[in-house]
C-alpha positions as a Markdown table, in Angstrom:
| # | Residue | x | y | z |
|---|---|---|---|---|
| 1 | Unk | -24.7 | 4.2 | 1.0 |
| 2 | Unk | -24.3 | 0.5 | 1.4 |
| 3 | Unk | -21.4 | -0.3 | 3.7 |
| 4 | Unk | -19.9 | -2.7 | 1.4 |
| 5 | Unk | -20.2 | -0.3 | -1.3 |
| 6 | Unk | -18.5 | 2.4 | 0.9 |
| 7 | Unk | -15.8 | 0.1 | 1.6 |
| 8 | Unk | -15.1 | -0.5 | -2.1 |
| 9 | Unk | -15.1 | 3.0 | -2.9 |
| 10 | Unk | -12.5 | 3.6 | 0.1 |
| 11 | Unk | -10.3 | 1.2 | -1.8 |
| 12 | Unk | -10.6 | 3.3 | -4.9 |
| 13 | Unk | -9.8 | 6.7 | -2.9 |
| 14 | Unk | -7.0 | 5.2 | -0.7 |
| 15 | Unk | -4.4 | 4.6 | -3.5 |
| 16 | Unk | -5.4 | 7.7 | -5.2 |
| 17 | Unk | -5.0 | 9.9 | -1.9 |
| 18 | Unk | -1.7 | 8.3 | -0.9 |
| 19 | Unk | 0.0 | 8.9 | -4.3 |
| 20 | Unk | -1.5 | 12.3 | -4.6 |
| 21 | Unk | -0.1 | 13.3 | -1.4 |
| 22 | Unk | 3.3 | 11.8 | -2.2 |
| 23 | Unk | 3.3 | 14.2 | -5.1 |
| 24 | Unk | 1.9 | 17.3 | -3.1 |
| 25 | Unk | 4.2 | 16.9 | -0.2 |
| 26 | Unk | 7.2 | 16.5 | -2.7 |
| 27 | Unk | 6.2 | 19.9 | -4.6 |
| 28 | Unk | 6.0 | 21.6 | -0.9 |
| 29 | Unk | 9.6 | 20.8 | -0.4 |
| 30 | Unk | 11.7 | 21.6 | -3.7 |
| 31 | Unk | 14.9 | 20.2 | -2.0 |
| 32 | Unk | 13.2 | 16.8 | -1.7 |
| 33 | Unk | 14.2 | 14.2 | -4.0 |
| 34 | Unk | 12.3 | 11.3 | -4.9 |
| 35 | Unk | 15.1 | 9.5 | -6.4 |
| 36 | Unk | 17.5 | 9.6 | -3.4 |
| 37 | Unk | 14.9 | 10.1 | -0.6 |
| 38 | Unk | 12.5 | 7.8 | 1.2 |
| 39 | Unk | 8.9 | 8.7 | 1.3 |
| 40 | Unk | 8.7 | 8.8 | 4.8 |
| 41 | Unk | 10.9 | 11.6 | 5.0 |
| 42 | Unk | 8.0 | 13.8 | 3.6 |
| 43 | Unk | 6.6 | 13.0 | 7.0 |
| 44 | Unk | 9.5 | 13.4 | 9.4 |
| 45 | Unk | 9.3 | 15.2 | 12.5 |
| 46 | Unk | 9.9 | 19.0 | 11.9 |
| 47 | Unk | 9.3 | 19.3 | 8.3 |
| 48 | Unk | 6.6 | 21.4 | 6.5 |
| 49 | Unk | 5.0 | 18.4 | 5.2 |
| 50 | Unk | 4.8 | 16.5 | 8.5 |
| 51 | Unk | 1.1 | 17.1 | 9.3 |
| 52 | Unk | -0.4 | 16.4 | 6.0 |
| 53 | Unk | 1.8 | 13.3 | 5.3 |
| 54 | Unk | 1.4 | 11.8 | 8.6 |
| 55 | Unk | -2.2 | 12.5 | 9.3 |
| 56 | Unk | -3.7 | 12.4 | 5.5 |
| 57 | Unk | -1.1 | 10.4 | 3.6 |
| 58 | Unk | -0.5 | 7.7 | 6.1 |
| 59 | Unk | -3.3 | 7.9 | 8.9 |
| 60 | Unk | -6.5 | 8.8 | 6.6 |
| 61 | Unk | -5.5 | 6.6 | 3.5 |
| 62 | Unk | -4.6 | 3.7 | 6.0 |
| 63 | Unk | -7.9 | 4.0 | 7.6 |
| 64 | Unk | -9.5 | 3.8 | 4.0 |
| 65 | Unk | -7.5 | 0.7 | 3.4 |
| 66 | Unk | -9.1 | -0.8 | 6.5 |
| 67 | Unk | -12.6 | 0.0 | 5.4 |
| 68 | Unk | -11.6 | -1.6 | 2.0 |
| 69 | Unk | -10.5 | -4.6 | 3.8 |
| 70 | Unk | -14.0 | -4.8 | 5.7 |
| 71 | Unk | -15.8 | -4.8 | 2.5 |
| 72 | Unk | -13.9 | -7.7 | 0.8 |
| 73 | Unk | -15.6 | -10.3 | 2.5 |
| 74 | Unk | -18.9 | -9.0 | 2.2 |
| 75 | Unk | -18.2 | -8.4 | -1.5 |
| 76 | Unk | -17.0 | -11.7 | -2.7 |
| 77 | Unk | -18.4 | -14.0 | 0.1 |
| 78 | Unk | -15.7 | -16.8 | -0.6 |
| 79 | Unk | -15.2 | -17.9 | 2.8 |
| 80 | Unk | -11.7 | -18.3 | 4.0 |
| 81 | Unk | -10.2 | -17.0 | 0.8 |
| 82 | Unk | -12.0 | -13.6 | 1.2 |
| 83 | Unk | -11.1 | -13.4 | 4.7 |
| 84 | Unk | -7.4 | -14.2 | 4.2 |
| 85 | Unk | -7.3 | -11.4 | 1.4 |
| 86 | Unk | -9.1 | -9.1 | 3.8 |
| 87 | Unk | -6.9 | -9.7 | 6.5 |
| 88 | Unk | -3.9 | -8.6 | 4.6 |
| 89 | Unk | -5.3 | -5.5 | 3.0 |
| 90 | Unk | -6.3 | -4.8 | 6.7 |
| 91 | Unk | -2.9 | -5.2 | 7.8 |
| 92 | Unk | -1.5 | -3.1 | 5.1 |
| 93 | Unk | -4.0 | -0.4 | 6.4 |
| 94 | Unk | -2.8 | -0.9 | 10.0 |
| 95 | Unk | 0.9 | -0.7 | 8.9 |
| 96 | Unk | 0.2 | 2.6 | 7.2 |
| 97 | Unk | -1.6 | 4.2 | 10.3 |
| 98 | Unk | 1.1 | 3.1 | 12.6 |
| 99 | Unk | 3.6 | 4.7 | 10.4 |
| 100 | Unk | 1.8 | 7.8 | 10.6 |
| 101 | Unk | 1.3 | 7.7 | 14.4 |
| 102 | Unk | 5.0 | 7.2 | 14.7 |
| 103 | Unk | 7.2 | 9.5 | 12.5 |
| 104 | Unk | 10.5 | 9.1 | 11.4 |
| 105 | Unk | 13.4 | 11.3 | 12.9 |
| 106 | Unk | 14.8 | 13.6 | 10.5 |
| 107 | Unk | 16.6 | 12.0 | 7.6 |
| 108 | Unk | 14.7 | 8.8 | 8.8 |
| 109 | Unk | 18.2 | 7.8 | 10.2 |
| 110 | Unk | 17.7 | 8.2 | 13.9 |
| 111 | Unk | 17.8 | 5.8 | 16.6 |
| 112 | Unk | 14.4 | 6.7 | 18.7 |
| 113 | Unk | 11.9 | 4.5 | 19.6 |
| 114 | Unk | 9.5 | 6.4 | 17.2 |
| 115 | Unk | 11.9 | 5.7 | 14.3 |
| 116 | Unk | 11.9 | 2.0 | 14.8 |
| 117 | Unk | 8.2 | 1.7 | 15.4 |
| 118 | Unk | 7.9 | 3.7 | 12.0 |
| 119 | Unk | 10.0 | 1.3 | 10.4 |
| 120 | Unk | 8.4 | -1.7 | 11.6 |
| 121 | Unk | 5.0 | -0.4 | 10.9 |
| 122 | Unk | 6.1 | 0.5 | 7.3 |
| 123 | Unk | 7.8 | -3.0 | 6.9 |
| 124 | Unk | 4.6 | -4.5 | 7.9 |
| 125 | Unk | 2.5 | -2.4 | 5.7 |
| 126 | Unk | 4.8 | -3.2 | 2.5 |
| 127 | Unk | 5.0 | -7.0 | 3.2 |
| 128 | Unk | 1.3 | -7.3 | 4.0 |
| 129 | Unk | 0.5 | -5.5 | 0.5 |
| 130 | Unk | 2.9 | -7.8 | -1.3 |
| 131 | Unk | 1.3 | -10.9 | 0.2 |
| 132 | Unk | -2.0 | -9.9 | -0.8 |
| 133 | Unk | -1.2 | -9.6 | -4.4 |
| 134 | Unk | 0.2 | -13.0 | -4.2 |
| 135 | Unk | -2.8 | -14.5 | -2.5 |
| 136 | Unk | -5.3 | -12.6 | -4.9 |
| 137 | Unk | -3.3 | -13.9 | -7.8 |
| 138 | Unk | -2.8 | -17.7 | -6.8 |
| 139 | Unk | -6.1 | -18.2 | -4.5 |
| 140 | Unk | -8.4 | -16.6 | -6.8 |
| 141 | Unk | -6.9 | -17.8 | -10.3 |
| 142 | Unk | -10.1 | -19.8 | -11.2 |
| 143 | Unk | -12.4 | -17.3 | -9.7 |
| 144 | Unk | -15.1 | -16.0 | -12.2 |
| 145 | Unk | -14.3 | -12.4 | -11.5 |
| 146 | Unk | -11.0 | -12.2 | -10.0 |
| 147 | Unk | -9.3 | -14.7 | -12.2 |
| 148 | Unk | -8.7 | -12.2 | -14.8 |
| 149 | Unk | -6.4 | -10.4 | -12.3 |
| 150 | Unk | -4.3 | -13.5 | -11.6 |
| 151 | Unk | -1.1 | -13.0 | -13.7 |
| 152 | Unk | -1.3 | -9.3 | -12.9 |
| 153 | Unk | -1.4 | -9.9 | -9.2 |
| 154 | Unk | 1.4 | -12.1 | -9.1 |
| 155 | Unk | 3.5 | -10.0 | -11.4 |
| 156 | Unk | 2.6 | -7.0 | -9.2 |
| 157 | Unk | 3.8 | -8.8 | -6.1 |
| 158 | Unk | 7.0 | -10.0 | -7.7 |
| 159 | Unk | 8.0 | -6.6 | -9.3 |
| 160 | Unk | 7.4 | -4.8 | -5.8 |
| 161 | Unk | 9.5 | -7.3 | -3.9 |
| 162 | Unk | 12.3 | -6.8 | -6.7 |
| 163 | Unk | 12.1 | -3.2 | -6.2 |
| 164 | Unk | 12.3 | -3.2 | -2.5 |
| 165 | Unk | 15.0 | -5.7 | -2.6 |
| 166 | Unk | 17.1 | -3.3 | -5.1 |
| 167 | Unk | 16.2 | -0.2 | -2.5 |
| 168 | Unk | 17.8 | -2.1 | 0.4 |
| 169 | Unk | 20.7 | -3.6 | -1.5 |
| 170 | Unk | 23.9 | -1.9 | -0.3 |
| 171 | Unk | 25.8 | -2.9 | -3.5 |
| 172 | Unk | 23.4 | -1.8 | -5.9 |
| 173 | Unk | 25.4 | 0.3 | -8.5 |
| 174 | Unk | 22.1 | 2.3 | -9.2 |
| 175 | Unk | 22.3 | 4.4 | -6.0 |
| 176 | Unk | 18.6 | 5.8 | -5.8 |
| 177 | Unk | 16.8 | 3.8 | -3.0 |
| 178 | Unk | 13.9 | 6.5 | -3.0 |
| 179 | Unk | 13.2 | 5.8 | -6.8 |
| 180 | Unk | 13.0 | 2.0 | -6.1 |
| 181 | Unk | 10.5 | 2.7 | -3.1 |
| 182 | Unk | 8.3 | 5.1 | -5.0 |
| 183 | Unk | 8.1 | 2.4 | -7.9 |
| 184 | Unk | 7.1 | -0.1 | -5.6 |
| 185 | Unk | 4.6 | 1.8 | -3.5 |
| 186 | Unk | 3.4 | 2.9 | -7.2 |
| 187 | Unk | 3.0 | -0.7 | -8.2 |
| 188 | Unk | 1.0 | -1.7 | -5.1 |
| 189 | Unk | -1.2 | 1.3 | -5.1 |
| 190 | Unk | -2.2 | 0.8 | -8.7 |
| 191 | Unk | -2.9 | -2.8 | -8.0 |
| 192 | Unk | -5.2 | -1.8 | -4.9 |
| 193 | Unk | -6.9 | 0.5 | -7.1 |
| 194 | Unk | -7.5 | -1.9 | -10.0 |
| 195 | Unk | -8.7 | -4.5 | -7.5 |
| 196 | Unk | -11.2 | -2.1 | -5.9 |
| 197 | Unk | -12.5 | -1.1 | -9.2 |
| 198 | Unk | -12.8 | -4.7 | -10.0 |
| 199 | Unk | -14.7 | -5.5 | -7.2 |
| 200 | Unk | -17.1 | -2.7 | -7.6 |
| 201 | Unk | -18.4 | -4.5 | -10.8 |
| 202 | Unk | -18.5 | -7.9 | -8.7 |
| 203 | Unk | -22.1 | -9.5 | -8.4 |
| 204 | Unk | -22.9 | -11.0 | -5.1 |
| 205 | Unk | -21.4 | -14.7 | -5.1 |
| 206 | Unk | -22.2 | -17.7 | -3.2 |
| 207 | Unk | -19.6 | -19.7 | -1.0 |
| 208 | Unk | -18.3 | -22.9 | -2.6 |
């Protein structure tokens, strides 16, 4: 298979694997609440879902995000614009891999170095993914093939940002931080899937 096409298929598979692992790991732990608990708790140390969530959900899916990022410049051939989008998608993947390497403590409320590094990598991944949506929406708004996704990309980034702010807002009357995080990662995952499917149909372009 052409390396560029492999990368695009990686971009299709990555969000599907990620969302599937969240559902599967949650089903393996009947006591887990998607509304009140964070996704990272599915990979917490000592849990029965630690191994699949850390190494498949975070690690393998993160690697697929990096493969997808490498395929973006070769597919779009739009110079610095493609490179910027690819860098952010790749950073999202690296954030996921790091979050898998460094598991959070039980309950994800500890003070260990692994917990702090997990939080740092997870925050890096989320931030990069949001920036990727905004870059795609703004920088490629006049692009022949990606322009159609402009409003959707910007909307996805703003919605994910709002959900993450609600997740961290201590005075939020709706005390369901896990639900907001699940929605945010769902919005960003679906955006990645839509982008990859769109790039799968993109013809080879020339630099402007």
